[in-house]
Coordinates of C-alpha atoms in Angstrom, one line a residue:
X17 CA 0.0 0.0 0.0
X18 CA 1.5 3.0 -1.0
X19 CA 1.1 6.6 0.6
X20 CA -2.6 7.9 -0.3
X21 CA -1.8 11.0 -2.7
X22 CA -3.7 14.0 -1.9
X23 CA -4.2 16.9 -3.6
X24 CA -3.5 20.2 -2.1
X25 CA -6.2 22.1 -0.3
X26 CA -6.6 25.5 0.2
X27 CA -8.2 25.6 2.5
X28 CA -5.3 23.9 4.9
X29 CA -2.4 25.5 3.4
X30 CA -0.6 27.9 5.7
X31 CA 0.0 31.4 4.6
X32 CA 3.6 32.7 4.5
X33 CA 5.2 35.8 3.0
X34 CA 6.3 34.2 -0.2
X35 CA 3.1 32.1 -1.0
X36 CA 1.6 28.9 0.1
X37 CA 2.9 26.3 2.5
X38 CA 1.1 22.7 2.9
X39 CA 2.3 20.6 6.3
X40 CA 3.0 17.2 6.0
X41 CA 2.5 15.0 9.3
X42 CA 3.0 11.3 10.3
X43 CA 2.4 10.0 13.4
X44 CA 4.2 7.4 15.8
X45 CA 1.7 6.6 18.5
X46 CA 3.1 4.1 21.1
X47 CA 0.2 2.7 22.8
X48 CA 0.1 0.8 25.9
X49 CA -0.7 -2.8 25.7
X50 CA -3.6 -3.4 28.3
X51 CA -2.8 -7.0 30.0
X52 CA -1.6 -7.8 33.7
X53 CA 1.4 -8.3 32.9
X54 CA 4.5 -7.1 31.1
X55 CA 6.0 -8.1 27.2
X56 CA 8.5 -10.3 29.1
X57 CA 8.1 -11.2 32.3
X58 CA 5.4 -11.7 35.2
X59 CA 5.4 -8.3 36.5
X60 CA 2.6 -6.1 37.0
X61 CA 1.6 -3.7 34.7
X62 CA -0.8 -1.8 37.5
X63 CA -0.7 2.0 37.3
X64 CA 0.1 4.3 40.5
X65 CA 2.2 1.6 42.3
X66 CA 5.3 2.8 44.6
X67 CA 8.6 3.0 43.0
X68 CA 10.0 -0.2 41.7
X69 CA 7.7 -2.2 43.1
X70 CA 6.7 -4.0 39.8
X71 CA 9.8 -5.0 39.0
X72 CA 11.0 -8.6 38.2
X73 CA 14.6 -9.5 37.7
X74 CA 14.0 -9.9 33.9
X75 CA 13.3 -6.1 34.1
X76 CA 15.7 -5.4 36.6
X77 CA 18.2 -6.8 33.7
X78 CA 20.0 -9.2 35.8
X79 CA 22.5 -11.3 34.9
X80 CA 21.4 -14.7 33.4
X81 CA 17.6 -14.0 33.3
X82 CA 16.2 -14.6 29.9
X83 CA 12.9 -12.7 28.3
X84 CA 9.5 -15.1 28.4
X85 CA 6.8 -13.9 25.3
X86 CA 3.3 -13.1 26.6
X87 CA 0.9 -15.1 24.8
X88 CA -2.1 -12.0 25.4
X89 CA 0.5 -8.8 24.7
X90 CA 1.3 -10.8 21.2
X91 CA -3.5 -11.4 21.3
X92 CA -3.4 -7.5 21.9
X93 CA -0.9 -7.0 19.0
X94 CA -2.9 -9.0 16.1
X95 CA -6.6 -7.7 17.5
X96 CA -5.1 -4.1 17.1
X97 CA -3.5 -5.0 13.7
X98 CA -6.8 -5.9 12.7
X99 CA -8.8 -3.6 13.6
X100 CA -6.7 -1.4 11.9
X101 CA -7.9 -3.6 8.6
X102 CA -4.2 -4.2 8.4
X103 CA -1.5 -7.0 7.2
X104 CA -0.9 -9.4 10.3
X105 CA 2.5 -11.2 9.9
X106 CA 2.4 -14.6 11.0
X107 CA 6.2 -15.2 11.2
X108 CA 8.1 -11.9 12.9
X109 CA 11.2 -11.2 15.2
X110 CA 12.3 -9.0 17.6
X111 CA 15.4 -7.2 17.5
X112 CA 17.3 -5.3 20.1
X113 CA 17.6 -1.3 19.7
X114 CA 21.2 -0.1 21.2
X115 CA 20.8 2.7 23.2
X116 CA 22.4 3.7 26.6
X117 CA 19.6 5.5 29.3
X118 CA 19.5 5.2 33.4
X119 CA 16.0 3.8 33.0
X120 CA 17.1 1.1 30.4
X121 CA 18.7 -1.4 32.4
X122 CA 19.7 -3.9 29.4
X123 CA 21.4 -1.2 27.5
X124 CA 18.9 -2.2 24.4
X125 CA 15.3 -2.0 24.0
X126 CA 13.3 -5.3 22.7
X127 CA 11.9 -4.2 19.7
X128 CA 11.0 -5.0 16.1
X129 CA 12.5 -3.3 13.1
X130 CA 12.4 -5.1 9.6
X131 CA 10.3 -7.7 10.6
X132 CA 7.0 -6.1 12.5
X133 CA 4.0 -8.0 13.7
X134 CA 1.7 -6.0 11.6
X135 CA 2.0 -4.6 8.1
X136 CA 0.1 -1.7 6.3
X137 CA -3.6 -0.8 6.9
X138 CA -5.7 2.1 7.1
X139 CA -7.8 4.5 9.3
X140 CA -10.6 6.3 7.6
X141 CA -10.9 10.0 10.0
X142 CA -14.1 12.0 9.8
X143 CA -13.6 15.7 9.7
X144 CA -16.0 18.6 10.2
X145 CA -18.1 19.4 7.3
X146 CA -18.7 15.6 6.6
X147 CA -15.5 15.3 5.0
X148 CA -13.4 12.0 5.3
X149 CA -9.9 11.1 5.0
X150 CA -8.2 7.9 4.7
X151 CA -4.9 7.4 6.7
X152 CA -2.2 5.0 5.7
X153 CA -1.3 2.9 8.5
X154 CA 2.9 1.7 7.9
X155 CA 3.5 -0.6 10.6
X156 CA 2.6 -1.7 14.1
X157 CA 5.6 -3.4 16.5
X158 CA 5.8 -4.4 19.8
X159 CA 8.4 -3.5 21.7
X160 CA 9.4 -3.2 25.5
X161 CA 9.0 0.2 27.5
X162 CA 11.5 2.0 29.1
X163 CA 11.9 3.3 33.0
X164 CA 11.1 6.6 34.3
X165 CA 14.0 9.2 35.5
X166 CA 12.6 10.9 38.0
X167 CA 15.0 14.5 38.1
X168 CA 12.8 16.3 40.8
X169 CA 12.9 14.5 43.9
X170 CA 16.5 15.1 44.9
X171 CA 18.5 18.9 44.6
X172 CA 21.8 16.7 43.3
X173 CA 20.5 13.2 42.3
X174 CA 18.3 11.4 39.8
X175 CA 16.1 8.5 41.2
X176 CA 15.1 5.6 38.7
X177 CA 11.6 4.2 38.5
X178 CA 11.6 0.5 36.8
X179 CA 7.7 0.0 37.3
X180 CA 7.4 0.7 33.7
X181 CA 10.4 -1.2 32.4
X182 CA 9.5 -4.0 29.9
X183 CA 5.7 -2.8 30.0
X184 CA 4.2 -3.9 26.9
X185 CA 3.7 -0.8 24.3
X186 CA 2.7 -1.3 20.6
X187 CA 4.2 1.9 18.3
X188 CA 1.5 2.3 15.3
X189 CA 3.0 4.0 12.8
X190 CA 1.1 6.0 9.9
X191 CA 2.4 7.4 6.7
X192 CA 2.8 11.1 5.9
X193 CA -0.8 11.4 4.9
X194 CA -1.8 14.3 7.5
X195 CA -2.0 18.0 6.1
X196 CA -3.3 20.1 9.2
X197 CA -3.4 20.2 12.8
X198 CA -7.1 19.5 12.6
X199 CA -6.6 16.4 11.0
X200 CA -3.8 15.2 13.2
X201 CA -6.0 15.5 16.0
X202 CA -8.8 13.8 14.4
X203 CA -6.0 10.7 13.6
X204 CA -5.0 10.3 17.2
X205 CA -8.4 10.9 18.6
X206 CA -9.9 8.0 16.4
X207 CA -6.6 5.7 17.0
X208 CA -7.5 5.9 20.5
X209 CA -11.5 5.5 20.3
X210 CA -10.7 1.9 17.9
X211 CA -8.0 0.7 20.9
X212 CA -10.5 1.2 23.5
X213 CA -13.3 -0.4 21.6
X214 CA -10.9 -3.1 20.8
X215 CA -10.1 -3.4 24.7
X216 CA -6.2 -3.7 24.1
X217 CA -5.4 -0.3 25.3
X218 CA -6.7 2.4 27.4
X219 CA -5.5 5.2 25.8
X220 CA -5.0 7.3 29.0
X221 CA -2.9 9.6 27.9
X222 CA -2.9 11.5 31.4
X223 CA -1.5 8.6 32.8
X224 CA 0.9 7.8 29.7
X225 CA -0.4 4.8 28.3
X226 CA -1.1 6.5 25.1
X227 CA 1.8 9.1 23.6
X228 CA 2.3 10.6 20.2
X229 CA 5.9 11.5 18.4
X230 CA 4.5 13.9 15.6
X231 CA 6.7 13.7 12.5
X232 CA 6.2 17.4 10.5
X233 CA 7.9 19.2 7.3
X234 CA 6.6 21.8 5.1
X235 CA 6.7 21.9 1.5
X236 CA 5.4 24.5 -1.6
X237 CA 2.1 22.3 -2.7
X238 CA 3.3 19.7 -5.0
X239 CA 6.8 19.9 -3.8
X240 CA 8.8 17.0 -2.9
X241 CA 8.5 16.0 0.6
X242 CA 10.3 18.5 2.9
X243 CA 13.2 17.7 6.0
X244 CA 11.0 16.2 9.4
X245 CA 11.4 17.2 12.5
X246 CA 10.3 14.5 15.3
X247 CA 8.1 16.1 18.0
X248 CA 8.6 13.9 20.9
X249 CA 6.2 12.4 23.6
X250 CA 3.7 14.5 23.2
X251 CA 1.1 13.6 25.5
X252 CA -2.5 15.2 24.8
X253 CA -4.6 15.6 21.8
X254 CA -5.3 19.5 22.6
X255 CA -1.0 19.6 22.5
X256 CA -0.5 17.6 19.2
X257 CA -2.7 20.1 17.4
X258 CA -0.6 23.3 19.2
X259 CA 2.9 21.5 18.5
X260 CA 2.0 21.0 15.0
X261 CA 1.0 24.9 14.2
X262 CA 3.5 26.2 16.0
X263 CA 6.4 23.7 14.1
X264 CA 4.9 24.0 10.8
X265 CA 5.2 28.3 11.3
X266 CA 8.7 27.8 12.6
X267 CA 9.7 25.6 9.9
X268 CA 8.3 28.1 7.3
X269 CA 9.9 31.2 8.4
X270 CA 13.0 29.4 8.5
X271 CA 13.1 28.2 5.1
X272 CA 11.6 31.6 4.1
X273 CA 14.7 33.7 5.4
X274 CA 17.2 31.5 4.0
X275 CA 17.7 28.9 6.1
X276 CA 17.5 25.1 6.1
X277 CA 15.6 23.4 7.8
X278 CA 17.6 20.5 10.2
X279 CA 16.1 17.1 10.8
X280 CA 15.9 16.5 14.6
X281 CA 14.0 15.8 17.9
X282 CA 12.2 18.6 19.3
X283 CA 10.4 18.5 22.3
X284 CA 7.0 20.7 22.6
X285 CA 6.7 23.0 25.8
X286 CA 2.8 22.8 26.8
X287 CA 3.2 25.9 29.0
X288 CA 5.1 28.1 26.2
X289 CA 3.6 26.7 23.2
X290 CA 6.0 26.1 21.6
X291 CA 9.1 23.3 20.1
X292 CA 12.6 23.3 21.6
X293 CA 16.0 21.1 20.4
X294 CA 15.9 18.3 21.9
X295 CA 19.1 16.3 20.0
X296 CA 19.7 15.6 16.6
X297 CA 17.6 13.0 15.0
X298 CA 19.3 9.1 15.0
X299 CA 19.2 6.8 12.0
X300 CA 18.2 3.6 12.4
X301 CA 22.1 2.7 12.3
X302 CA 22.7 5.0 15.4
X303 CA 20.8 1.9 17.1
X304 CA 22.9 -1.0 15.7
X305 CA 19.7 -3.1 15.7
X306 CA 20.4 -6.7 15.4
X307 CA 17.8 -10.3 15.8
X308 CA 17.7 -10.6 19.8
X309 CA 19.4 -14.1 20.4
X310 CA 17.3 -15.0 23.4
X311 CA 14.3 -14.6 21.5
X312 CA 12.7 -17.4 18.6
X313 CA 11.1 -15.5 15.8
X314 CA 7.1 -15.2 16.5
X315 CA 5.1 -17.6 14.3
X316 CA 1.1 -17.3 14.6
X317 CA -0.7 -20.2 13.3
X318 CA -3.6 -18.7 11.4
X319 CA -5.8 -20.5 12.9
X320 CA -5.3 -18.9 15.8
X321 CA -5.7 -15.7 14.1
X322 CA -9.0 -16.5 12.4
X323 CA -9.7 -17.0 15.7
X324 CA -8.8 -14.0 17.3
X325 CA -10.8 -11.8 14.3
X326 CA -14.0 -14.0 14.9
X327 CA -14.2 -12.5 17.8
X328 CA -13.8 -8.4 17.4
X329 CA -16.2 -6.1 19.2
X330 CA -17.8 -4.2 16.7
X331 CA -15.5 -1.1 15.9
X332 CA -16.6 2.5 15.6
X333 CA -17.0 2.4 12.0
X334 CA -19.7 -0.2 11.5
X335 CA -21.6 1.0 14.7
X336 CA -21.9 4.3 13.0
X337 CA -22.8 2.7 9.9
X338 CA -25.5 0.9 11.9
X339 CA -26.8 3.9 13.7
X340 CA -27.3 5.7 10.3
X341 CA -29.0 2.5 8.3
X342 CA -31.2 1.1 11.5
X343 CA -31.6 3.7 13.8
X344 CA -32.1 6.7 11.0
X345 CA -29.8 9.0 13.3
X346 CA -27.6 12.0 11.5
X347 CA -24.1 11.3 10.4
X348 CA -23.0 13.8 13.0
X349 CA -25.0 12.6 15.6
X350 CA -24.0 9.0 14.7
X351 CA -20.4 10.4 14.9
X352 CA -20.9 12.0 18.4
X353 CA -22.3 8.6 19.7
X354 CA -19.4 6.5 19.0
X355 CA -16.1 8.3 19.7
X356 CA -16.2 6.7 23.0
X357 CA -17.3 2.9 23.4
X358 CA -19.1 3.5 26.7
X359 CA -21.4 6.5 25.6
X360 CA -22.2 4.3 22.1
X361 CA -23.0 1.3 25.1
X362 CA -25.3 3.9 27.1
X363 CA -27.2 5.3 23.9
X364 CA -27.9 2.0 23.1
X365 CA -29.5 1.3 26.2
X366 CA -31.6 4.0 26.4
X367 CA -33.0 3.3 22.5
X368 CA -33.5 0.2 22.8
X369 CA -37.6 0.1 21.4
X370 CA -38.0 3.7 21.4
X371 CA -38.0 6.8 19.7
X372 CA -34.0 6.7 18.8
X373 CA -33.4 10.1 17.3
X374 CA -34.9 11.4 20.5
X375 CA -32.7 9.4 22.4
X376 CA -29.5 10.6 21.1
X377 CA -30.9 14.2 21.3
X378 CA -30.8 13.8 25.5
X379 CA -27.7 11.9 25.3
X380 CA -25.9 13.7 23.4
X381 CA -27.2 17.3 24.5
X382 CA -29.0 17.0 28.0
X383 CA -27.0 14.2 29.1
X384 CA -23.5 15.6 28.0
X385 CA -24.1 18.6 29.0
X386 CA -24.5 18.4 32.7
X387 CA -21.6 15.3 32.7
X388 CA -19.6 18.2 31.2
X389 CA -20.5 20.5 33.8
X390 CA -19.9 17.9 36.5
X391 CA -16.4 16.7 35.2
X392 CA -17.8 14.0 35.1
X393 CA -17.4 10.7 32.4
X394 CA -20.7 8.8 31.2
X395 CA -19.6 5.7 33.5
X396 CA -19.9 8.2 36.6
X397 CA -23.8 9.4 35.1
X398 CA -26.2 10.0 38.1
X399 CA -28.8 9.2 35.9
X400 CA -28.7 5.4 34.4
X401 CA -29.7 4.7 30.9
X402 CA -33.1 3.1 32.0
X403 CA -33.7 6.3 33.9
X404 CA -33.4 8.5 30.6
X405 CA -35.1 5.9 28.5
X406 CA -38.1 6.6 31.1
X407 CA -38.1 10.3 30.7
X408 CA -37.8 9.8 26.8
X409 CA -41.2 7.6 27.2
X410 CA -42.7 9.9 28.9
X411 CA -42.2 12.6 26.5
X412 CA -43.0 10.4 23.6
X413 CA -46.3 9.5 24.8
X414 CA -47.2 13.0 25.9
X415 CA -47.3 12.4 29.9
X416 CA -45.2 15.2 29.8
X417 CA -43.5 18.4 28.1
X418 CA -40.0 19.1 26.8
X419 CA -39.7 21.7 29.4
X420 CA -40.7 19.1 32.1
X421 CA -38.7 16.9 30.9
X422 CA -36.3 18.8 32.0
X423 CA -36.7 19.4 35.2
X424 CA -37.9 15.7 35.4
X425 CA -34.4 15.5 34.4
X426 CA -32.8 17.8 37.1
X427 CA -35.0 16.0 39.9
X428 CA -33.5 12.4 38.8
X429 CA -29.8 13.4 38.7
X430 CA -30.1 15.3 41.9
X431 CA -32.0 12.9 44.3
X432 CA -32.5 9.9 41.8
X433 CA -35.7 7.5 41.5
X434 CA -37.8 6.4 39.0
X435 CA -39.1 9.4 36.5
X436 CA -42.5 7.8 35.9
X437 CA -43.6 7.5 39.9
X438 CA -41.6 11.5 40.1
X439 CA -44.1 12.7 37.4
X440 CA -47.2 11.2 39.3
X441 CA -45.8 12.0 42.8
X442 CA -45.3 15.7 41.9
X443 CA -48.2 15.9 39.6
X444 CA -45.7 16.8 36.7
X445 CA -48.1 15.2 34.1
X446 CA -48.9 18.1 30.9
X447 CA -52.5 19.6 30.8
X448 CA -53.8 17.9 27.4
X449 CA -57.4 18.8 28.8
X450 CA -58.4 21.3 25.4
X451 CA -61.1 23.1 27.4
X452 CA -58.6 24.1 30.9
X453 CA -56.1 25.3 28.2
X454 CA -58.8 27.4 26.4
X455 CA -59.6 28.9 29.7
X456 CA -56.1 30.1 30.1
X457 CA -55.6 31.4 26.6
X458 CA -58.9 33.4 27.1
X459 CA -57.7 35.1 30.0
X460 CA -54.0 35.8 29.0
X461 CA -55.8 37.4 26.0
X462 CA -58.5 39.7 27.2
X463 CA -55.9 40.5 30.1
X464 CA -53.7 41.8 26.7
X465 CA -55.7 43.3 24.6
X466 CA -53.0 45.8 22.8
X467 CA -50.7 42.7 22.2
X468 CA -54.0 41.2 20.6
X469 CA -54.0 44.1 18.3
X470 CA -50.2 44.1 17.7
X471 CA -49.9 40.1 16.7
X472 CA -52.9 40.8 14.1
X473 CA -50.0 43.6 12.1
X474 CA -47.0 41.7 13.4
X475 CA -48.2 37.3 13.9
X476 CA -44.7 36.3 14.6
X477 CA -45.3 38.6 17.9
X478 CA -47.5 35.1 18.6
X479 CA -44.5 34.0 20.4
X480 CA -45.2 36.1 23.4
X481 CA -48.4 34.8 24.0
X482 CA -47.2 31.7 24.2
X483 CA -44.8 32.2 27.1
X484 CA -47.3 33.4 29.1
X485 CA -49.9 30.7 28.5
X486 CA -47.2 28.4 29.6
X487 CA -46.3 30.4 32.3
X488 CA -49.9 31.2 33.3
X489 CA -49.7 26.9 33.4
X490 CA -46.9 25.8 35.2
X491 CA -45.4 24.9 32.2
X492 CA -47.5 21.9 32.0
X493 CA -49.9 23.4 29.3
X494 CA -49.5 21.0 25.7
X495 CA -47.3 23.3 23.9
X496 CA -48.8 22.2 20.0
X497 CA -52.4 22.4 21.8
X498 CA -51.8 26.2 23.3
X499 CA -50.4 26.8 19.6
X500 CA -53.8 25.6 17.4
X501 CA -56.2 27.3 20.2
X502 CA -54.0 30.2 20.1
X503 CA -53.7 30.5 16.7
X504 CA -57.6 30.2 16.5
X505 CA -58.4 32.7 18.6
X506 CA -56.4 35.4 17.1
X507 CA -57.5 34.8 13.5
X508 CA -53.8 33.9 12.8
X509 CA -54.8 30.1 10.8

């Protein structure tokens, strides 16, 4: 699979002072693998645990102890691989990486370089404006973690945490198919969302288990590919999208006073905004990467992989697909739904036999909305998803209003219990009685007889009325029944 070729747009080039730029990005996303233990050895792979307490003597690097495969990291691996609709490789081999660090205390890293577990696939990214864009996907590897140096906990020493050493990490590589920051984002955000349906990583990038090296270069559109510079590390979505801006407008006004641009590591400053030299970039060579000799090359059987693909969760993609098809929802709303597995889970829940595209609406507006003003994730939701799908019934058979709904909605969240005994408890129920909400239309308009004289020159003015029928009513008042009857009564059919 080659790199996709795109043409230009315009509307992502970057302005400079002698003409138009276009930013070329690839991405190296090393993702945690989620198991219990580590790549090579029985330790745990728990987050949060005291310095060097996971730490077996395989990770320690001791003399004489030899690395151990595990069978679930190498699962994780091929699941990923093919949820990334990509080449599995049933015969690979890992290689050692020759680098010196305190926190690496073989002196290598176990890794994969010519011979990865999985080849070339694709991720299809879905952009504002219903555009789509399909990303190349070079390689994925497994490969061990390194330590943690930890420079702030001593004014003249370094301390060394190993609880991290030989965790297993999976480095996806994509090709150079990214041309904005937008899209960048958009790459890593639904990287992330297919792990975590996939259950093979968690893709808490607060806690590291998910971290981006952002390749970028500049180049006159339809220019050869320009000289990268490696952003390392960086460790939030928000912060890949800033890193890239900022690079791409560094690298430009380089190039456009003369100067050439040098490839290298650069590290991006979160609170500044900005890239800094971090060290010149290595070759592969620098690394003197050579078949580990402790290590058989992996063979899969096939079967086994069959197997493994059999059983795949369904991914983003075809849920949205679904959504759209079955449950008639928008492609935006459909979108919205699935970015994370456990809202897509909850929405489900609350459609299940009703009215779906009202569903979605309090999920992904009512719902979202007060999480968001919580801080808190749909897992933590006050309200369950068989308490929304009874306040959706209720509205759909007309027990109550969209404005009661509401505060149906307020009352459940705060103080919880089941919306169909709050409704009949607190006498929430809408007036659908015609004649009671003729009565209050009658009274709101002889009590405003100007206003009935204004709405006959200026009908949109109808509006008014309205909110003080439903005032006059508690809000309980049908809202299409004080329309008709109000409608009637000032001539305005």
């Amino acid at each position: 699979m080659n790199a996709i070729v795109r043409t230009a747009d315009p509307k992502k080039l970057i302005k400079g002072a002698t003409g138009d730029w276009e930013v070329v990005i690839g991405m190296e996303v090393h993702a945690q693998v989620l198991s219990n233990s580590k790549l090579f050895s029985g330790a745990s792979t728990a987050f949060g645990g005291a310095p060097n307490s996971h730490v077996s003597l395989v990770d320690a690097a001791m003399p004489g102890m030899l690395p151990v495969i595990n069978r679930e990291c190498v699962a994780q691996a091929v699941r990923t691989g093919l949820g990334l609709k990509a080449v599995i490789n049933n015969r690979s081999v890992f290689d050692r990486k020759n680098y010196f660090y305190p926190d690496l205390p073989q002196g290598y890293q176990i890794s994969q370089f010519k011979q990865p577990i999985v080849g070339e696939g694709e991720i299809v990214i879905d952009l504002d404006g219903g555009e789509s864009v399909t990303v190349g996907i070079e390689r994925l590897h497994l490969e061990q973690d390194a330590g943690k140096s930890l420079h702030d906990q001593h004014p003249t020493m370094s301390f060394v945490d190993l609880n991290r050493s030989g965790v297993a990490l999976m480095e996806i590589v994509s090709k150079p198919d990214l041309r904005s920051a937008d899209e960048a984002k958009a790459y890593l955000t639904k990287l992330r969302t297919i792990v975590r349906y996939l259950g093979t990583c968690d893709g808490n990038m607060d806690e590291g288990s998910m971290r981006a090296d952002v390749n970028v270069s500049v180049r006159k559109p339809g220019d050869p590919l320009g000289t990268r510079c490696e952003i390392k590390n960086v460790n939030s979505i928000r912060f890949v999208g800033q890193a890239v801006d900022y690079e791409a407008r560094r690298q430009i006004g380089i190039i456009e006073d003369g100067g050439m641009i040098t490839q290298e590591t650069r590290l991006f400053d979160a609170n500044k905004g900005e890239t800094r030299s971090m060290r010149s970039k290595e070759e592969a060579h620098d690394y003197r990467y050579f078949p580990d000799p402790d290590l058989l090359p992996l063979v899969l059987d096939q079967a086994w992989v069959d197997d493994l693909a059999a059983h795949l969760p369904e991914l983003p993609d075809a849920k949205k697909a679904r959504f759209i098809a079955d449950l008639g929802l928008s492609p935006y709303d459909a979108h919205v739904l699935v970015l994370e597995k456990d809202t897509a889970d909850f929405y489900e829940a609350v459609a299940k036999g009703r009215d779906a595209k009202l569903a979605a609406n309090w999920v992904t507006q009512e719902l979202a909305a007060r999480l968001n003003k919580d801080g808190k994730d749909i897992s933590e939701s006050p309200v369950s998803a068989d308490q929304l799908g009874g306040i959706v019934d209720l509205i759909s058979d007309g027990t109550i209003s969209g404005k009661i709904a509401k505060d149906l909605f307020e009352i459940v969240w705060t103080e919880g219990g089941d919306p169909k005994v709050i409704v009949e408890a607190r006498g929430l129920k809408q007036v659908t009685d015609t004649g009671a909400i003729e009565k209050v239309v009658d009274d709101i308009i002889a009590a405003n007889p100007d206003k009935v004289e204004q709405v006959k020159l200026k009908p949109t003015l109808a509006g008014w009325f309205v909110g003080q029928i439903m005032k006059a009513s508690g809000g309980k008042a049908n809202p299409q029944a004080v329309n008709d009857i109000l409608k009637k009564k000032l001539g305005l059919e």
